[in-house]
PDB file of C-alpha atoms in Angstrom:
ATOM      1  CA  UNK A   1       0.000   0.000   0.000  1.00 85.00           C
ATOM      2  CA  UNK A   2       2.767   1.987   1.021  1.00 88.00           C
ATOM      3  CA  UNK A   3       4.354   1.727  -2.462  1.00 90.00           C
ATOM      4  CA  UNK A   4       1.377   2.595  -4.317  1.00 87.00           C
ATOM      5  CA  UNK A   5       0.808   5.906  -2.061  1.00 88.00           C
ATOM      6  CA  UNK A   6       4.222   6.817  -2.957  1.00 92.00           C
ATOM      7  CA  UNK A   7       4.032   6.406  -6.846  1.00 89.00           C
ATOM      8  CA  UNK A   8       0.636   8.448  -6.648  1.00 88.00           C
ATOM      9  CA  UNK A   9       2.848  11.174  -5.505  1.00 92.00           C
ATOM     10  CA  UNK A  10       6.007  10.549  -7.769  1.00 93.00           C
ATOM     11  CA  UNK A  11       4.064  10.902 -10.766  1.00 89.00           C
ATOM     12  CA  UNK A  12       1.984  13.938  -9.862  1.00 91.00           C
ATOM     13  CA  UNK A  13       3.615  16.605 -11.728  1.00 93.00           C
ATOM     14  CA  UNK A  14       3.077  14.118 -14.940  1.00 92.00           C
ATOM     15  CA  UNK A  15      -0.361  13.843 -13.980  1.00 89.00           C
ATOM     16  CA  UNK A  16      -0.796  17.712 -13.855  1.00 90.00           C
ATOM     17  CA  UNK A  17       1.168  17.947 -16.992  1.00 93.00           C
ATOM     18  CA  UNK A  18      -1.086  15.597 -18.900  1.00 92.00           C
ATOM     19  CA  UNK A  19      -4.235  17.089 -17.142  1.00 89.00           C
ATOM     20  CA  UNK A  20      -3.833  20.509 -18.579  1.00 90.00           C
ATOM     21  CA  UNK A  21      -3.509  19.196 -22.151  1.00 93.00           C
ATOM     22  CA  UNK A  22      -6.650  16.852 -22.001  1.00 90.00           C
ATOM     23  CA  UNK A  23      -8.459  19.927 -20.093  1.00 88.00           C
ATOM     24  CA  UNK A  24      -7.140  22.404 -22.871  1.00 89.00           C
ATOM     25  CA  UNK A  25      -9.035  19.876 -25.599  1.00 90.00           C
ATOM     26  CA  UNK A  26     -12.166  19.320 -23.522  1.00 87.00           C
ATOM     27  CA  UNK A  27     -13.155  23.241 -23.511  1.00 85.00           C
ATOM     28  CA  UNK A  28     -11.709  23.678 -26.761  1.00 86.00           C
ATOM     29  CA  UNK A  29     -14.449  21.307 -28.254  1.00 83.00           C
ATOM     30  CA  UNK A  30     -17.191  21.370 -25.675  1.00 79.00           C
ATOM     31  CA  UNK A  31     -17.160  24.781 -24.040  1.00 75.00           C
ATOM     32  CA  UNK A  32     -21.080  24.045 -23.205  1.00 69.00           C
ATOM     33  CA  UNK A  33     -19.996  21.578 -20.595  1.00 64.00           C
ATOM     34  CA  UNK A  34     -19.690  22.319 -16.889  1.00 61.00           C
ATOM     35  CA  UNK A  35     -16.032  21.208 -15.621  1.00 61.00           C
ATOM     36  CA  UNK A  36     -15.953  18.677 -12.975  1.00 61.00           C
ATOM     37  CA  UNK A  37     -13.422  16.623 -12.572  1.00 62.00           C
ATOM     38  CA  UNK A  38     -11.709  15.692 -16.018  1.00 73.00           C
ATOM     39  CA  UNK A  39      -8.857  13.063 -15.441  1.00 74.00           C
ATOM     40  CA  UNK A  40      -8.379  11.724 -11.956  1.00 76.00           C
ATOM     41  CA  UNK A  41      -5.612   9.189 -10.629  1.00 79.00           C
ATOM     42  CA  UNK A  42      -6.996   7.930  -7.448  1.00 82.00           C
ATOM     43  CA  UNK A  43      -5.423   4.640  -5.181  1.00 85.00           C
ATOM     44  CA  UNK A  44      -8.169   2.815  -4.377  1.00 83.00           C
ATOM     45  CA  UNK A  45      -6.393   0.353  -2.100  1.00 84.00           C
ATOM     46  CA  UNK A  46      -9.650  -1.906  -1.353  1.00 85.00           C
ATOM     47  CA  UNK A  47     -10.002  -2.737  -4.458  1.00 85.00           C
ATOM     48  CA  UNK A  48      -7.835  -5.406  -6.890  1.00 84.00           C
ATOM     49  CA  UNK A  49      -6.604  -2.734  -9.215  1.00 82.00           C
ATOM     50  CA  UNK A  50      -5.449  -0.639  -6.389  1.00 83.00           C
ATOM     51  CA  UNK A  51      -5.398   2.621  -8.923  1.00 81.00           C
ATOM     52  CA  UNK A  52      -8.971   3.522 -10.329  1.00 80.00           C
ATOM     53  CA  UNK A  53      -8.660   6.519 -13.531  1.00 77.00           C
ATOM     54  CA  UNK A  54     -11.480   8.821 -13.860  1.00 75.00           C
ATOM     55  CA  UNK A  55     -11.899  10.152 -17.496  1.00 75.00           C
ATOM     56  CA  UNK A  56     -14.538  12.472 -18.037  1.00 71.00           C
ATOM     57  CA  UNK A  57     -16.902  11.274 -15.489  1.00 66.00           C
ATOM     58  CA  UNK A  58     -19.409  14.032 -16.303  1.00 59.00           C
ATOM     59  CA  UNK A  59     -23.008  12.472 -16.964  1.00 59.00           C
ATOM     60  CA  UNK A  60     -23.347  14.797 -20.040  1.00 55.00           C
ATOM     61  CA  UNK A  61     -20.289  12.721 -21.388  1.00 54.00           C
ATOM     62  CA  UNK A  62     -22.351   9.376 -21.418  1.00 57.00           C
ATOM     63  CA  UNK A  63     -24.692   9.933 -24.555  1.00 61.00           C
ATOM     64  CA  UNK A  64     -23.090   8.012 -27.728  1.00 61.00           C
ATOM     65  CA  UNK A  65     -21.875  10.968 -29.340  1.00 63.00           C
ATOM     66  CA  UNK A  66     -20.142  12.398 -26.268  1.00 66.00           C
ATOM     67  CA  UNK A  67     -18.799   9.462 -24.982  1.00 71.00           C
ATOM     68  CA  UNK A  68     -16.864   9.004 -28.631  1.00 78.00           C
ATOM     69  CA  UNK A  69     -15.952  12.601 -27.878  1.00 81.00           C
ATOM     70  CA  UNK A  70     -14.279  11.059 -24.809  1.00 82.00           C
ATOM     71  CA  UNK A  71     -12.597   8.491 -26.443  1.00 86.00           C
ATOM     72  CA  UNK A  72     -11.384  11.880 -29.052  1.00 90.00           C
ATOM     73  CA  UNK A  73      -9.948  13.628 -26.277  1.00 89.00           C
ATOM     74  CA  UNK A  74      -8.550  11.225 -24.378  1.00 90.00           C
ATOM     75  CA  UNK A  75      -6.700  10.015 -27.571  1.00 94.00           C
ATOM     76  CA  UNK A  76      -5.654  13.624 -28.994  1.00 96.00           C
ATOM     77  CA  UNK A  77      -4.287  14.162 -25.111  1.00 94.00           C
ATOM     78  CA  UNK A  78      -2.043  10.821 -25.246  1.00 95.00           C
ATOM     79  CA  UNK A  79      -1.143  12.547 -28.702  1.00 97.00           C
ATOM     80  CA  UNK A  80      -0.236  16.000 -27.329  1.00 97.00           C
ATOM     81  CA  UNK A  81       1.503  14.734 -24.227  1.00 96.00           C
ATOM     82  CA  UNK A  82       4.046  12.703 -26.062  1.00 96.00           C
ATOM     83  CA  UNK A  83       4.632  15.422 -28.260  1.00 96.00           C
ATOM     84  CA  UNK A  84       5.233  17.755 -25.747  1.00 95.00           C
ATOM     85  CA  UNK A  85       7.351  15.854 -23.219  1.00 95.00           C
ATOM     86  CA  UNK A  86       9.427  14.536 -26.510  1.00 95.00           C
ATOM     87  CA  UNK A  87       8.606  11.153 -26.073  1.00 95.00           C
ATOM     88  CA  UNK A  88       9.839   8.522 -28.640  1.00 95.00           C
ATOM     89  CA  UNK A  89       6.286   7.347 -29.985  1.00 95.00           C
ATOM     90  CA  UNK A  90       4.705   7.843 -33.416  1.00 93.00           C
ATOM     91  CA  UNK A  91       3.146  11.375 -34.157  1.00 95.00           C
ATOM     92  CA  UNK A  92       0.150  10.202 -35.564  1.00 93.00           C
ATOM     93  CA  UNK A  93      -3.901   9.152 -34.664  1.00 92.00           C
ATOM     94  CA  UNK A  94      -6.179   7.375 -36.767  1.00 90.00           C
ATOM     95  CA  UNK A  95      -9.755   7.463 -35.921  1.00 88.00           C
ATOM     96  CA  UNK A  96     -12.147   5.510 -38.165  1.00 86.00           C
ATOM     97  CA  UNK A  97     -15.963   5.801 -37.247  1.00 81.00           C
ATOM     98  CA  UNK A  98     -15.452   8.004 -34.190  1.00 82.00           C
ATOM     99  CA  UNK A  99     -17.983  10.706 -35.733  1.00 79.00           C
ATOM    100  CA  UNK A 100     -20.951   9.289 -35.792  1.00 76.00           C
ATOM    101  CA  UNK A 101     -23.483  10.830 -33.649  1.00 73.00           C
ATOM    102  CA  UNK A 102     -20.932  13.249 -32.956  1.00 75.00           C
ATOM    103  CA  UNK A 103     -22.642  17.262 -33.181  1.00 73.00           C
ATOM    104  CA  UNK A 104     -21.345  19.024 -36.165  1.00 75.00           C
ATOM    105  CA  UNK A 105     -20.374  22.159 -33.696  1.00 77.00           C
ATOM    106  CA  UNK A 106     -17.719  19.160 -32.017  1.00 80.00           C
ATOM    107  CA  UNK A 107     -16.214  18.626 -34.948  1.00 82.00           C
ATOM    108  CA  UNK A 108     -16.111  22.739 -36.041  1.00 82.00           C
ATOM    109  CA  UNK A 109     -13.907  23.011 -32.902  1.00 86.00           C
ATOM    110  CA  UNK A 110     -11.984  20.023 -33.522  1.00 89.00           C
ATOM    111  CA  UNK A 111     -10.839  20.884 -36.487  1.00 87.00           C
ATOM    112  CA  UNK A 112     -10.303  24.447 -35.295  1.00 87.00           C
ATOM    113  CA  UNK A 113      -8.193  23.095 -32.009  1.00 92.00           C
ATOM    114  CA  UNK A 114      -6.250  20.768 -34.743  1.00 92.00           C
ATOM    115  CA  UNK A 115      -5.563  23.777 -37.071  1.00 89.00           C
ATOM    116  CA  UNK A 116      -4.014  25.795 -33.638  1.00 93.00           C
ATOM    117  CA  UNK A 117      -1.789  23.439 -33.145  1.00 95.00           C
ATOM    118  CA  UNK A 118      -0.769  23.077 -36.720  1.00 92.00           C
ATOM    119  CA  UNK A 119       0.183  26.644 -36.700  1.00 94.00           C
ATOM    120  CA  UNK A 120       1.537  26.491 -33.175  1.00 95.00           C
ATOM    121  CA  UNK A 121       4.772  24.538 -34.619  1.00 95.00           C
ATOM    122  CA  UNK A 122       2.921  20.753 -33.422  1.00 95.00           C
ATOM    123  CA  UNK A 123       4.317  18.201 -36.086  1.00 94.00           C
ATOM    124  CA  UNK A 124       1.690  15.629 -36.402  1.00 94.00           C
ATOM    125  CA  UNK A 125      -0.970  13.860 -38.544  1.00 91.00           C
ATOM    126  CA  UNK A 126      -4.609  12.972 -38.128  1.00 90.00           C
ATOM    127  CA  UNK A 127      -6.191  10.569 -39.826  1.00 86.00           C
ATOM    128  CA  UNK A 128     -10.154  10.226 -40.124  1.00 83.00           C
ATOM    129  CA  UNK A 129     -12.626   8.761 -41.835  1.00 79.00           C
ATOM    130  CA  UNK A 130     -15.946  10.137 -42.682  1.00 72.00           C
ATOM    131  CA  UNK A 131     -18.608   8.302 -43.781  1.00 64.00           C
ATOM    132  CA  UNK A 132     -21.937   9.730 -44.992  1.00 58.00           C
ATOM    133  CA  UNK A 133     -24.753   8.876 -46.735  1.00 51.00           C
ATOM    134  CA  UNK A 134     -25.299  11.069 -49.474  1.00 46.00           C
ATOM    135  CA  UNK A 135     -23.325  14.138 -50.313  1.00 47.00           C
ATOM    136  CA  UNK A 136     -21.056  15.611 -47.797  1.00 48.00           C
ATOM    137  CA  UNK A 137     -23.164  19.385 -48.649  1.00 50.00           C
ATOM    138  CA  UNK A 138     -24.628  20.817 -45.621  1.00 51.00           C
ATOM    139  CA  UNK A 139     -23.579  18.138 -43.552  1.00 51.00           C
ATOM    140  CA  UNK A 140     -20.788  20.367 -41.280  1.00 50.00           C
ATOM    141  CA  UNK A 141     -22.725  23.534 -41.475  1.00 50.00           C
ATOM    142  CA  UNK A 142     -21.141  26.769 -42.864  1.00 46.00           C
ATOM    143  CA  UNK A 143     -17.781  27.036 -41.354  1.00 58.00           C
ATOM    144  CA  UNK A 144     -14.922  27.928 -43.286  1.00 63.00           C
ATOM    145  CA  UNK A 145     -12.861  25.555 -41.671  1.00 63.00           C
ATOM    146  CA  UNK A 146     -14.973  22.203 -42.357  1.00 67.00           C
ATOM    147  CA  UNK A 147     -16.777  23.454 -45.885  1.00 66.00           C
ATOM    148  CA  UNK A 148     -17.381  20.456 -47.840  1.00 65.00           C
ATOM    149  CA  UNK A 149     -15.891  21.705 -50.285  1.00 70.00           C
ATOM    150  CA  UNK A 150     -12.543  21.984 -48.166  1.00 72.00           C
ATOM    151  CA  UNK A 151     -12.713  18.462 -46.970  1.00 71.00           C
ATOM    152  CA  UNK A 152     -13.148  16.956 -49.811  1.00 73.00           C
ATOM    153  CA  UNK A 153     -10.456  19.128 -51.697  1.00 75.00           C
ATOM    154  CA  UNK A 154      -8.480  18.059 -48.300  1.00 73.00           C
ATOM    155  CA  UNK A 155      -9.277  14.646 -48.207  1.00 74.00           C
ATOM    156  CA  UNK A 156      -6.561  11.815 -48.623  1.00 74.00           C
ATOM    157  CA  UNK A 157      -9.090   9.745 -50.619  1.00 76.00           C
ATOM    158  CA  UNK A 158     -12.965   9.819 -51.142  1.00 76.00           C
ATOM    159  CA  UNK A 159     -14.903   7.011 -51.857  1.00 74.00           C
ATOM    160  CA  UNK A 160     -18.481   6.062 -53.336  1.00 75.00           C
ATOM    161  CA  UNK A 161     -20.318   4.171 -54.654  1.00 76.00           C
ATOM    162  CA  UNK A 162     -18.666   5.113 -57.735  1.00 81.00           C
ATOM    163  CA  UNK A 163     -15.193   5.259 -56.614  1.00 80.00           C
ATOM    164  CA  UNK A 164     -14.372   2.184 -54.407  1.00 78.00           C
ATOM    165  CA  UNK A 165     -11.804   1.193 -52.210  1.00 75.00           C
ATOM    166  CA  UNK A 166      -9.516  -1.016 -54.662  1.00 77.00           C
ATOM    167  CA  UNK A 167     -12.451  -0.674 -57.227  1.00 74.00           C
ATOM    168  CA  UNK A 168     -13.750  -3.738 -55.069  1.00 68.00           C
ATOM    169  CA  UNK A 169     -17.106  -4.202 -53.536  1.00 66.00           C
ATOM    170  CA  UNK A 170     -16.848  -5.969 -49.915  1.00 57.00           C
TER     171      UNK A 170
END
């Protein structure tokens, strides 16, 4: 017990660290929220884990959408941390699905926070997928950033039912 007390304290300055970044991304893309508690390392020495993480506990977090939105900022905070503290690990995040019932004003500020850190001198890439059915028009709403238009003249690759992945159907 003694030992897990003391590594609670050894890595709080990391814990602070990484806190800040994941609390920087949660009120970057959902400034509506209240802020509770965002990322808690708490010994729990009753129980078999002995260490219980809190991640977003808010009950506004727990609808589909937000809780992907968890998943989002947990993963871009991972991301940023490494980055920051120069840790050897890769520079990149693939997502694939994580949109769906996600609100199109999320995703404005997503791609807003992204685009800061772009232009704040942050080397990294994103990778996403978005499926829709349909056309992508009026699908993100009418901000400059995430135009349709501008994603797909951004997009890696866009598929259809015309244009297929390896001209394949699956």
């Amino acid at each position: 017990e003694q030992q897990i007390l003391e590594f609670k304290d050894s890595i709080q300055q990391q814990e602070l660290d990484f806190v800040r970044i994941l609390t920087s991304i949660y009120n970057s893309l959902y400034p509506e929220l209240d802020k509770n508690t965002i990322f808690d390392i708490t010994p729990n020495l009753k129980s078999d884990a002995k260490i219980q993480f809190t991640i977003l506990p808010n009950n506004e977090m727990l609808s589909k959408g937000r809780n992907q939105g968890r998943t989002l900022i947990y993963d871009l905070s991972v991301l940023f941390h490494t980055i920051e503290k120069n840790i050897k690990a890769p520079r990149f995040l693939i997502h694939d699905g994580i949109f769906f019932f996600f609100f199109k004003t999320n995703f404005i500020e997503l791609v807003k926070f992204l685009e800061d850190k772009k232009l704040s001198g942050y080397e990294f890439q994103y990778f996403i997928t978005l499926n829709e059915e349909g056309t992508l028009s009026d699908k993100f709403a009418d901000a400059d950033k995430v135009n349709p238009d501008n994603i797909e003249n951004e997009a890696v690759l866009v598929l259809s039912s015309n244009s297929k992945l390896f001209n394949q159907d699956f």
